[in-house]
PDB file of C-alpha atoms in Angstrom:
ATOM      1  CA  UNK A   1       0.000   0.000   0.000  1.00 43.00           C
ATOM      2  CA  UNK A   2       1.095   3.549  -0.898  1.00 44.00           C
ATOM      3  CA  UNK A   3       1.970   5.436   1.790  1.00 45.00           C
ATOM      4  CA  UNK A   4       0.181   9.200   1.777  1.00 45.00           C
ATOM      5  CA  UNK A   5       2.683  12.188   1.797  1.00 45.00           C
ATOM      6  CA  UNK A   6       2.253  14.786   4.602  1.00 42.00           C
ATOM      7  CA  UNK A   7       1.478  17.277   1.133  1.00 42.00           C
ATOM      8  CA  UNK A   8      -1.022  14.744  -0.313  1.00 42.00           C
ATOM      9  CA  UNK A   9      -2.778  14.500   3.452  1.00 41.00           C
ATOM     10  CA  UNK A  10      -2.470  18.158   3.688  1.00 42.00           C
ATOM     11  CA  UNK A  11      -4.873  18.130  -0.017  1.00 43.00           C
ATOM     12  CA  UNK A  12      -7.264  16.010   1.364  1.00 42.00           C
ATOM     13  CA  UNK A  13      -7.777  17.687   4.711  1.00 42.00           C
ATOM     14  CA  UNK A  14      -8.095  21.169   3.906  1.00 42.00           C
ATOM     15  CA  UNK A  15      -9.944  20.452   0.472  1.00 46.00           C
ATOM     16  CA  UNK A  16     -11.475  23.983  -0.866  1.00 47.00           C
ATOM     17  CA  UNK A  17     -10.394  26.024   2.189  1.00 46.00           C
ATOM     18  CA  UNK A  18      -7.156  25.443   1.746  1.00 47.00           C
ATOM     19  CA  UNK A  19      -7.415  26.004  -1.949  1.00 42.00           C
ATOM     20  CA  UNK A  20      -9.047  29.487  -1.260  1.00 47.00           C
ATOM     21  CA  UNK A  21      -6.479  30.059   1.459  1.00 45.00           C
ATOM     22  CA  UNK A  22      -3.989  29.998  -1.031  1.00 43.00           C
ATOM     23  CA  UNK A  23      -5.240  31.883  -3.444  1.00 44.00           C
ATOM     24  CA  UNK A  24      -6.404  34.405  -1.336  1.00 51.00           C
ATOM     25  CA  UNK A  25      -1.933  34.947  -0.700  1.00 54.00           C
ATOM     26  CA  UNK A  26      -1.728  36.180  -4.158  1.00 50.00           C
ATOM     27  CA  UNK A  27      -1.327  39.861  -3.918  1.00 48.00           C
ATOM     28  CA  UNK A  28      -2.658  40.913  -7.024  1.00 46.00           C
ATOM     29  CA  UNK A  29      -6.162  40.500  -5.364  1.00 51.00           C
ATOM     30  CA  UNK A  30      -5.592  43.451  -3.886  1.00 50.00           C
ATOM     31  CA  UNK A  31      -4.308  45.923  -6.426  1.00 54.00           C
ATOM     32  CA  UNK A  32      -7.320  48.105  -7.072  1.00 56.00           C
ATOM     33  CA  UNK A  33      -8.198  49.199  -3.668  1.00 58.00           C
ATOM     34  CA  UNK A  34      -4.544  49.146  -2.606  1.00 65.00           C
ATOM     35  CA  UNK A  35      -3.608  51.613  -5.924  1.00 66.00           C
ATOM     36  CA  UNK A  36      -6.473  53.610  -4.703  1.00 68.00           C
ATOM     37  CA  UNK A  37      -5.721  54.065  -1.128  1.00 74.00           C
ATOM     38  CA  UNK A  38      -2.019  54.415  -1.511  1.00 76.00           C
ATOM     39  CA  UNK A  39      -2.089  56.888  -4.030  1.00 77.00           C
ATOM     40  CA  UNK A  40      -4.888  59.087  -2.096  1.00 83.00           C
ATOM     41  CA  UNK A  41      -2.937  58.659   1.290  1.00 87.00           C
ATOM     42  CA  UNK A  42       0.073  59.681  -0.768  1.00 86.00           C
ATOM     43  CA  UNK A  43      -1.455  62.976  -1.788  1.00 87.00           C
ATOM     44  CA  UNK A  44      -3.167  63.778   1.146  1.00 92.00           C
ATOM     45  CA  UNK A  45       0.249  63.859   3.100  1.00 92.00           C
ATOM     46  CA  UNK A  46       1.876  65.024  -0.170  1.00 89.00           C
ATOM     47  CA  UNK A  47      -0.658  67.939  -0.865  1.00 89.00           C
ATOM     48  CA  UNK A  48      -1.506  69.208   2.854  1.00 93.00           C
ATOM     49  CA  UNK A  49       2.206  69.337   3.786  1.00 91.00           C
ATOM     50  CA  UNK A  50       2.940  70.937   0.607  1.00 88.00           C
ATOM     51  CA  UNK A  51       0.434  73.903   1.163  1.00 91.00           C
ATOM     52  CA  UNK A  52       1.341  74.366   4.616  1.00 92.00           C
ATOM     53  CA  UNK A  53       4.825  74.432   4.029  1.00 89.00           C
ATOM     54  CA  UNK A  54       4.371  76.937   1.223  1.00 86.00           C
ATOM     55  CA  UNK A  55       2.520  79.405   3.461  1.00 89.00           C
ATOM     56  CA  UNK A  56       4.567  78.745   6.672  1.00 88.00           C
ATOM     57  CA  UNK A  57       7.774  79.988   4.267  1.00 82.00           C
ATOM     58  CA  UNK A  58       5.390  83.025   3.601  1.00 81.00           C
ATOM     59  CA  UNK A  59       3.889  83.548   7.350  1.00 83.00           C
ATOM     60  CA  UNK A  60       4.493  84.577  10.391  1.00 84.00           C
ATOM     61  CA  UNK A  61       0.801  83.410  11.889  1.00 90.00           C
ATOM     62  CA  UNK A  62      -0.650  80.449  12.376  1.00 92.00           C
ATOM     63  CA  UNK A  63      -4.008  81.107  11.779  1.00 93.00           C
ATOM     64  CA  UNK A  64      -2.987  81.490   8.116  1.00 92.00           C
ATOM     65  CA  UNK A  65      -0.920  78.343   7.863  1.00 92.00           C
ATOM     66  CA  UNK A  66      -3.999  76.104   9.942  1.00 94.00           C
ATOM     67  CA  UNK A  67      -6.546  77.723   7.802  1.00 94.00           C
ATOM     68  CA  UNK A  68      -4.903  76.765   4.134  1.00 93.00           C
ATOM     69  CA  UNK A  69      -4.100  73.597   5.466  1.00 94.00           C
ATOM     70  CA  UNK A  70      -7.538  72.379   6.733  1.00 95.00           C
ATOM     71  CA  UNK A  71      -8.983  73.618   3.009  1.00 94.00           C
ATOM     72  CA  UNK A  72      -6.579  72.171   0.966  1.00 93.00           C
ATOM     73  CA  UNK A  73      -7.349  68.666   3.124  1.00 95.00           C
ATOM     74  CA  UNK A  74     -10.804  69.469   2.792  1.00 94.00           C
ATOM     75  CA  UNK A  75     -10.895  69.788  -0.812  1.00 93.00           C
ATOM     76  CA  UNK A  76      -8.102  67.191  -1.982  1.00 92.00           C
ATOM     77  CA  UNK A  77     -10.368  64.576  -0.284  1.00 92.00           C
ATOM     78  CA  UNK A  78     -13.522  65.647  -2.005  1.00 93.00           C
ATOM     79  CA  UNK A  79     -11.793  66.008  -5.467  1.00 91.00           C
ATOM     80  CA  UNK A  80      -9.518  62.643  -5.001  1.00 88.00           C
ATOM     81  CA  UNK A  81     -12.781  60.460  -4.283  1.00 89.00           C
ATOM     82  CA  UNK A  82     -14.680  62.313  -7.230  1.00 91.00           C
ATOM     83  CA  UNK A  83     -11.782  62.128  -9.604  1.00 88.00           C
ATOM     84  CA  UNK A  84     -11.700  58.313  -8.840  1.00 85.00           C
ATOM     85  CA  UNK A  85     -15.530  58.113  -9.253  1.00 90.00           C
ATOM     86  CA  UNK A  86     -15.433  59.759 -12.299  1.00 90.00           C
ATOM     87  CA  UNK A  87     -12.284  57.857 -13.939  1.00 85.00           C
ATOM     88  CA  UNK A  88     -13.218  54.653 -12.718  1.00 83.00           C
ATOM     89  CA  UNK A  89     -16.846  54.784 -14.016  1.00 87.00           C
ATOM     90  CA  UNK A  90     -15.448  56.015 -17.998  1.00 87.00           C
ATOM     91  CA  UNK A  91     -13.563  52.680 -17.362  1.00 83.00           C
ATOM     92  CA  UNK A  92     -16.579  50.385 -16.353  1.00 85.00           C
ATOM     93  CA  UNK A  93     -18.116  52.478 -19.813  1.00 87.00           C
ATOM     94  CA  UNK A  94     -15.662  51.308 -21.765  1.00 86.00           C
ATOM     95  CA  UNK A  95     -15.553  47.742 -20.256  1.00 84.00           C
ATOM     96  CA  UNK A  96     -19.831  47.357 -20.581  1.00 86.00           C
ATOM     97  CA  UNK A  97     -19.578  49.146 -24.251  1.00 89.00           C
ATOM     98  CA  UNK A  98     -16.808  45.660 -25.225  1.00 86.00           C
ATOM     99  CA  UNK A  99     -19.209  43.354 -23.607  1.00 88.00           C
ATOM    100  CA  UNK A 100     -22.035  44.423 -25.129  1.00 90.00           C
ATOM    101  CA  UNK A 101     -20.221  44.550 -28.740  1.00 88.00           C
ATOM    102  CA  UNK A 102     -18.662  40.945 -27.900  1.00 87.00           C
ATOM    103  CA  UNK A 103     -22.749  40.157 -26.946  1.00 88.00           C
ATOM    104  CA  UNK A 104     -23.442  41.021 -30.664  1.00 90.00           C
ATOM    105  CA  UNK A 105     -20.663  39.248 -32.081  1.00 87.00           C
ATOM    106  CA  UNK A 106     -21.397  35.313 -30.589  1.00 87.00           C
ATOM    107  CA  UNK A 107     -24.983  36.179 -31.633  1.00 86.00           C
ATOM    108  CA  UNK A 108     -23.977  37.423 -35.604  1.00 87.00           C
ATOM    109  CA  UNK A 109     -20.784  34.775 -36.055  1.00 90.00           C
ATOM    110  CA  UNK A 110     -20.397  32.330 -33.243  1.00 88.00           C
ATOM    111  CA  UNK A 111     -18.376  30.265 -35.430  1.00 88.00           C
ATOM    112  CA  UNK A 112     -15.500  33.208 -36.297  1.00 89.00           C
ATOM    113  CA  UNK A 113     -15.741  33.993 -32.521  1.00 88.00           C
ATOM    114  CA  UNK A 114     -14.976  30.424 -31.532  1.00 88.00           C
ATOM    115  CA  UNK A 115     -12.179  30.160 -34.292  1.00 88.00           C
ATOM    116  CA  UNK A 116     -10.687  33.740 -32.356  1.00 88.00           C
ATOM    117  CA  UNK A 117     -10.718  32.317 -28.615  1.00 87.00           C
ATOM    118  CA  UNK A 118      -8.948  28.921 -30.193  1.00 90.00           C
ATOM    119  CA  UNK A 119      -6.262  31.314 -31.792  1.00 90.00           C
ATOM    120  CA  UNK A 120      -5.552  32.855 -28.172  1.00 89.00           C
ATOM    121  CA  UNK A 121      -5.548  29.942 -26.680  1.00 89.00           C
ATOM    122  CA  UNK A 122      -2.974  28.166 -29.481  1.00 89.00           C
ATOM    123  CA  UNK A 123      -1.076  31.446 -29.158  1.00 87.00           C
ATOM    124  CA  UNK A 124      -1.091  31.320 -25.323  1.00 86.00           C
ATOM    125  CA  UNK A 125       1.030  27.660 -26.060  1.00 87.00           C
ATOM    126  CA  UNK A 126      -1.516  25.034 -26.541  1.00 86.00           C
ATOM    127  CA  UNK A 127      -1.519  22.970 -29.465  1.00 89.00           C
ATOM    128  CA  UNK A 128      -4.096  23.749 -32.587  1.00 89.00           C
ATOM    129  CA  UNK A 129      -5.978  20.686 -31.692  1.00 88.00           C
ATOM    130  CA  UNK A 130      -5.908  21.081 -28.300  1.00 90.00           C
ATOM    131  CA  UNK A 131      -6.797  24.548 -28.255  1.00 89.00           C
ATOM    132  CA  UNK A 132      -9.709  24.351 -30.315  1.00 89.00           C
ATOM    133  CA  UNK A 133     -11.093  21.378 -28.002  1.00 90.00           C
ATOM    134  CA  UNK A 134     -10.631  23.751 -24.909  1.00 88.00           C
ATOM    135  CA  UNK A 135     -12.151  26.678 -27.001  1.00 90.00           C
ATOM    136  CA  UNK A 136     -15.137  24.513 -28.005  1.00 90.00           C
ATOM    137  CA  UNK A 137     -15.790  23.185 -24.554  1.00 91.00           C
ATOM    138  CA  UNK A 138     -15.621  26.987 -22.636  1.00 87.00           C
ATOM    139  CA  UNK A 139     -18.208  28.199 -25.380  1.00 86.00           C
ATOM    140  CA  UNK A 140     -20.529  25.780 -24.497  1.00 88.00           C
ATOM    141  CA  UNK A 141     -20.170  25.918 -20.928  1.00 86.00           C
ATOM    142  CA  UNK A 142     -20.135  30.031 -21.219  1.00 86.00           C
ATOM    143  CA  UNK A 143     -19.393  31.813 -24.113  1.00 87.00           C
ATOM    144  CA  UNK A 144     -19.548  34.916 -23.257  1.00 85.00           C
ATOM    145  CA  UNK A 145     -17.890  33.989 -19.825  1.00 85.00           C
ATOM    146  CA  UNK A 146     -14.715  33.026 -21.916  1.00 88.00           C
ATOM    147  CA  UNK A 147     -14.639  35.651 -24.156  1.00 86.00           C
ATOM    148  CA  UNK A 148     -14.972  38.138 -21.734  1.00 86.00           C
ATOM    149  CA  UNK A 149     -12.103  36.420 -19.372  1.00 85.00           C
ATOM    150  CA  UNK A 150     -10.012  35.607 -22.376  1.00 84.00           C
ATOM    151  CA  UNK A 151     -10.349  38.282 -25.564  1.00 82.00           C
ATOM    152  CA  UNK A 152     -11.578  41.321 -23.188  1.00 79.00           C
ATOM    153  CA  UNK A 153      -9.130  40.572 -20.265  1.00 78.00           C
ATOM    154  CA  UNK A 154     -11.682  41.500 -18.276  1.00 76.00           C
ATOM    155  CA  UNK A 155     -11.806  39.475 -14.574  1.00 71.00           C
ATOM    156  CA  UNK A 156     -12.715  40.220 -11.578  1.00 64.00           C
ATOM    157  CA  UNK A 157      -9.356  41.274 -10.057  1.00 57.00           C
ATOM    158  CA  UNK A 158      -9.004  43.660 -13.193  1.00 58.00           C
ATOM    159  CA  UNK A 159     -12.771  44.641 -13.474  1.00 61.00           C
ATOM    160  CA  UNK A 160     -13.519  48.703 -12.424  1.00 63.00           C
ATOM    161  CA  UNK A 161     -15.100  48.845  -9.269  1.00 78.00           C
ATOM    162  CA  UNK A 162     -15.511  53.154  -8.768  1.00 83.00           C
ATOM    163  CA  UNK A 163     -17.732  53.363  -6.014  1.00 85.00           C
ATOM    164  CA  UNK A 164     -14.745  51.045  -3.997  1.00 81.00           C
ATOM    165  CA  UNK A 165     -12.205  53.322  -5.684  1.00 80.00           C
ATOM    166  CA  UNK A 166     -13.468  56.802  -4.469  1.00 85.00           C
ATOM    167  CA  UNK A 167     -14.434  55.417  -0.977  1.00 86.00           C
ATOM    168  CA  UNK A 168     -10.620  54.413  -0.581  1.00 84.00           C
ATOM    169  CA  UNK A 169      -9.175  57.027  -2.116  1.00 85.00           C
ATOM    170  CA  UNK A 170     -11.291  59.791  -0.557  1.00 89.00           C
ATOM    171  CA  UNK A 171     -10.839  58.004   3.028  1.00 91.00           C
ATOM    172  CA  UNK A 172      -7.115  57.336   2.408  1.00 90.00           C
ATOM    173  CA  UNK A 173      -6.500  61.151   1.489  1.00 93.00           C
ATOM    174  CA  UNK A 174      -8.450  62.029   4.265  1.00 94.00           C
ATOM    175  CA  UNK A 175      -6.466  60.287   6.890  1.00 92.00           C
ATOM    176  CA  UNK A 176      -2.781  61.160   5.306  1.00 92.00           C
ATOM    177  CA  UNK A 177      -4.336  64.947   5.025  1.00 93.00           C
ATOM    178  CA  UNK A 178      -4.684  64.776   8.598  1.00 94.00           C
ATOM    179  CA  UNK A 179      -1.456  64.140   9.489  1.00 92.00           C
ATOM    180  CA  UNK A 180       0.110  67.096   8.338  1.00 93.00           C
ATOM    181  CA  UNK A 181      -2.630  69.504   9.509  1.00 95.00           C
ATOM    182  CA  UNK A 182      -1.801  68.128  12.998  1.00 94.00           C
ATOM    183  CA  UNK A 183       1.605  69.031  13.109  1.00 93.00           C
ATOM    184  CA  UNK A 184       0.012  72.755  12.226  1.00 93.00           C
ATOM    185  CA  UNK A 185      -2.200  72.847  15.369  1.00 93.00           C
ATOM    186  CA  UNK A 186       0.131  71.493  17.512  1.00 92.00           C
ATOM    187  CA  UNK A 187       3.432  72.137  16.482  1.00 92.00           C
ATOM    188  CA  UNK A 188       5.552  75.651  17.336  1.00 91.00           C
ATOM    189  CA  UNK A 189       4.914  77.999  14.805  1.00 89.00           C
ATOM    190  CA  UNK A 190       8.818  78.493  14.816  1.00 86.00           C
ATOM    191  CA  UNK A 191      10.573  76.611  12.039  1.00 84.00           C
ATOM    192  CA  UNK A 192       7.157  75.535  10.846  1.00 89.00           C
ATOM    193  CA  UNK A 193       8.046  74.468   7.779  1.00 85.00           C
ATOM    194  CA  UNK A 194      10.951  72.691   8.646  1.00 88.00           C
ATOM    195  CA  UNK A 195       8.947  70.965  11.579  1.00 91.00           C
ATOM    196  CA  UNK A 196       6.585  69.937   8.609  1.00 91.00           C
ATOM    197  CA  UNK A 197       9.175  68.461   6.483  1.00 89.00           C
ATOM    198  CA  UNK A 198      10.323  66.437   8.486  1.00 91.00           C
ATOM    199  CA  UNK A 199       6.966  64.648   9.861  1.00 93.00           C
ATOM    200  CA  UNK A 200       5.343  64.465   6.337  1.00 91.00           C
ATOM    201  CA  UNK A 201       8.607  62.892   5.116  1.00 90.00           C
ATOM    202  CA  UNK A 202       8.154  60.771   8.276  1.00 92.00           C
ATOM    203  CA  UNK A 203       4.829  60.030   7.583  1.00 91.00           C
ATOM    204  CA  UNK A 204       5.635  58.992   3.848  1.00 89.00           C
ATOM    205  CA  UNK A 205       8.315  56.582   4.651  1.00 90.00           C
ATOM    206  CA  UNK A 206       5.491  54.582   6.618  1.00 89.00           C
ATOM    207  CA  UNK A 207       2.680  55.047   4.223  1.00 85.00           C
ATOM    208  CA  UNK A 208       5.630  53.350   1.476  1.00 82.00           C
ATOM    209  CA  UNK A 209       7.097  50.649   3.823  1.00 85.00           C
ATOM    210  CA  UNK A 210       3.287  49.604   4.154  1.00 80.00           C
ATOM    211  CA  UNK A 211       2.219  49.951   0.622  1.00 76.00           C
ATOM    212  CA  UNK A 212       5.254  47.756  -0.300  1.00 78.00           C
ATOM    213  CA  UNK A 213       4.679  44.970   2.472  1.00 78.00           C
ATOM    214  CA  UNK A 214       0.836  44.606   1.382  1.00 70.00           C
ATOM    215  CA  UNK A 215       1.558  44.635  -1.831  1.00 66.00           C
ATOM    216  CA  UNK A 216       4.250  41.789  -1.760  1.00 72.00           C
ATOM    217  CA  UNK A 217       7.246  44.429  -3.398  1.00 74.00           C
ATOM    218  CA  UNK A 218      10.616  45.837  -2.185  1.00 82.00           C
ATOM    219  CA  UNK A 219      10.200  48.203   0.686  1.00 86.00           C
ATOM    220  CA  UNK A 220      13.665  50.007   0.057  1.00 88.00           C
ATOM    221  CA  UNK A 221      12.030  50.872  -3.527  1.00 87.00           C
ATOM    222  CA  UNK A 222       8.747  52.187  -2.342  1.00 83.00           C
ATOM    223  CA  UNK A 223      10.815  54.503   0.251  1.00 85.00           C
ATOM    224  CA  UNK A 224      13.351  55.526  -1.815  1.00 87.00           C
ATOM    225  CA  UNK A 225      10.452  56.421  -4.491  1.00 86.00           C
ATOM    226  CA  UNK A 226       8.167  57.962  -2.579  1.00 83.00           C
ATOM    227  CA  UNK A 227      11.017  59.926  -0.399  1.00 84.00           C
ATOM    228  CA  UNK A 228      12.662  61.398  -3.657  1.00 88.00           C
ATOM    229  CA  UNK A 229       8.863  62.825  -5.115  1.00 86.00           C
ATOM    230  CA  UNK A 230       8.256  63.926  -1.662  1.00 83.00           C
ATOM    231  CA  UNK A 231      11.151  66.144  -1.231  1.00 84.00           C
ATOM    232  CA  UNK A 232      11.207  67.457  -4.900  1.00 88.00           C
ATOM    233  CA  UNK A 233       7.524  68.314  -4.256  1.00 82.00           C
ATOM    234  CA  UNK A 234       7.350  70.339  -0.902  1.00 83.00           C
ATOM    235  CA  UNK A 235      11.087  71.885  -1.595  1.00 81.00           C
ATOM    236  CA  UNK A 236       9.532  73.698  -4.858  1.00 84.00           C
ATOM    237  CA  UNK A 237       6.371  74.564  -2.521  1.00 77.00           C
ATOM    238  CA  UNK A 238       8.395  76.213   0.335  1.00 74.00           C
ATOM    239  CA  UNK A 239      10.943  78.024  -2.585  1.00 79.00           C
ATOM    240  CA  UNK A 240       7.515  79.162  -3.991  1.00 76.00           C
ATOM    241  CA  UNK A 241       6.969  80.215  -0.251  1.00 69.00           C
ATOM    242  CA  UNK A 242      10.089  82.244   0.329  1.00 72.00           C
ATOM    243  CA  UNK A 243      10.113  83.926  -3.262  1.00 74.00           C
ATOM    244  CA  UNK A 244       6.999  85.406  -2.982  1.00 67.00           C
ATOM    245  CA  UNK A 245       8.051  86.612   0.773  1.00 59.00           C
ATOM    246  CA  UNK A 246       4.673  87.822   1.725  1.00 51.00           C
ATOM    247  CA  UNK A 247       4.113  88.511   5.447  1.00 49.00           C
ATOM    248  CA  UNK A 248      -0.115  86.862   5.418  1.00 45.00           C
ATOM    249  CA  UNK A 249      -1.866  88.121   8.694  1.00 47.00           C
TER     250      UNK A 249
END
């Protein structure tokens, strides 16, 4: 008698569970709500730290600083979640506009549509034969299905979701925004901007070294990246800052 392996136990035990457990580890499963809320935390830090350091450099008030800060937060979240909204929705257009035309085409020539999804299969590095059987049998279990999966590339991993895009991004802009308009309340108005700096580069070295660990990629990179943009961006805010030299009370 065979003796079981601890890997072929390990099958049989955890059966669907433990297929779903592992596919649920693949990190691409969370790419549109992670792209979302990374790159709205991103500018909220980015964008409120940028705007109070530009009017700290021209201030000698708080009131001023606290007051451009708290709008700019106020609007980038409200733009951020719309702009998603709006961006993600012209892609879910596009998306139902090719199903819709693919709709047509099984219904007008199911035969040159069958003929395609063999030729991206045989391309994909099945054989001719083989790759007509598989196209064949996915038609008649769900054209459309395979079509959609398989000429569209459109899954549900990839598919536009903007009402989940604009809630992330919105919230995730939100909470960086935050962060930064703190350190104005709170902070002493002396050396402001350099006090700001300092906490929103702070603040982006986290918001990368998390990005990068849920996301499964190199955590130096995303810090590096997202250090280097940072700087560049609030050192031409605070120069703007200082040129202009205005004293705002």
């Amino acid at each position: 008698m065979k003796k079981e392996t601890s890997k072929e136990v390990s099958k049989e035990t955890t059966g669907n569970t433990g297929l779903e457990h592992y596919l649920d580890n693949h990190y691409i499963h969370r790419s549109n709500w992670l792209r979302a809320a990374v790159l709205g935390a991103n500018d909220g830090i980015l964008s409120t730290a940028s705007i109070a350091i530009g009017v700290a450099a021209a201030s000698n008030f708080r009131e001023p600083i606290v007051l451009a800060t708290l709008a700019g937060l106020v609007a980038g979240a409200l733009s951020m979640a719309a702009g998603e909204y709006v961006s993600v929705s012209s892609q879910t257009d596009v998306e139902n506009a090719d199903i819709e035309r693919e709709k047509l085409e099984l219904q007008e020539m199911p035969e040159i549509e069958l003929q395609r999804l063999a030729e991206i299969y045989q391309k994909r590095g099945l054989k001719a034969e083989t790759a007509q059987i598989v196209a064949k049998e996915l038609t008649e279990h769900d054209a459309l299905g395979a079509h959609i999966r398989d000429e569209l590339g459109i899954n549900e991993i990839s598919q536009a979701k903007p009402m989940q895009a604009a809630l992330a991004s919105g919230a995730a802009f939100t909470i960086g925004g935050l962060l930064p308009f703190l350190v104005t309340v709170f902070l002493p108005l002396k050396s402001m901007e350099y006090s700001l700096y300092g906490f929103a580069l702070f603040f982006l070295i986290i918001l990368g070294a998390l990005a990068a660990r849920a996301g499964g990629s190199s955590i130096v990179k995303a810090v590096l990246r997202i250090t280097f943009w940072g700087t560049i961006a609030m050192g031409l805010t605070a120069l703007v800052g200082y040129l202009f030299n205005v004293n705002i009370n």
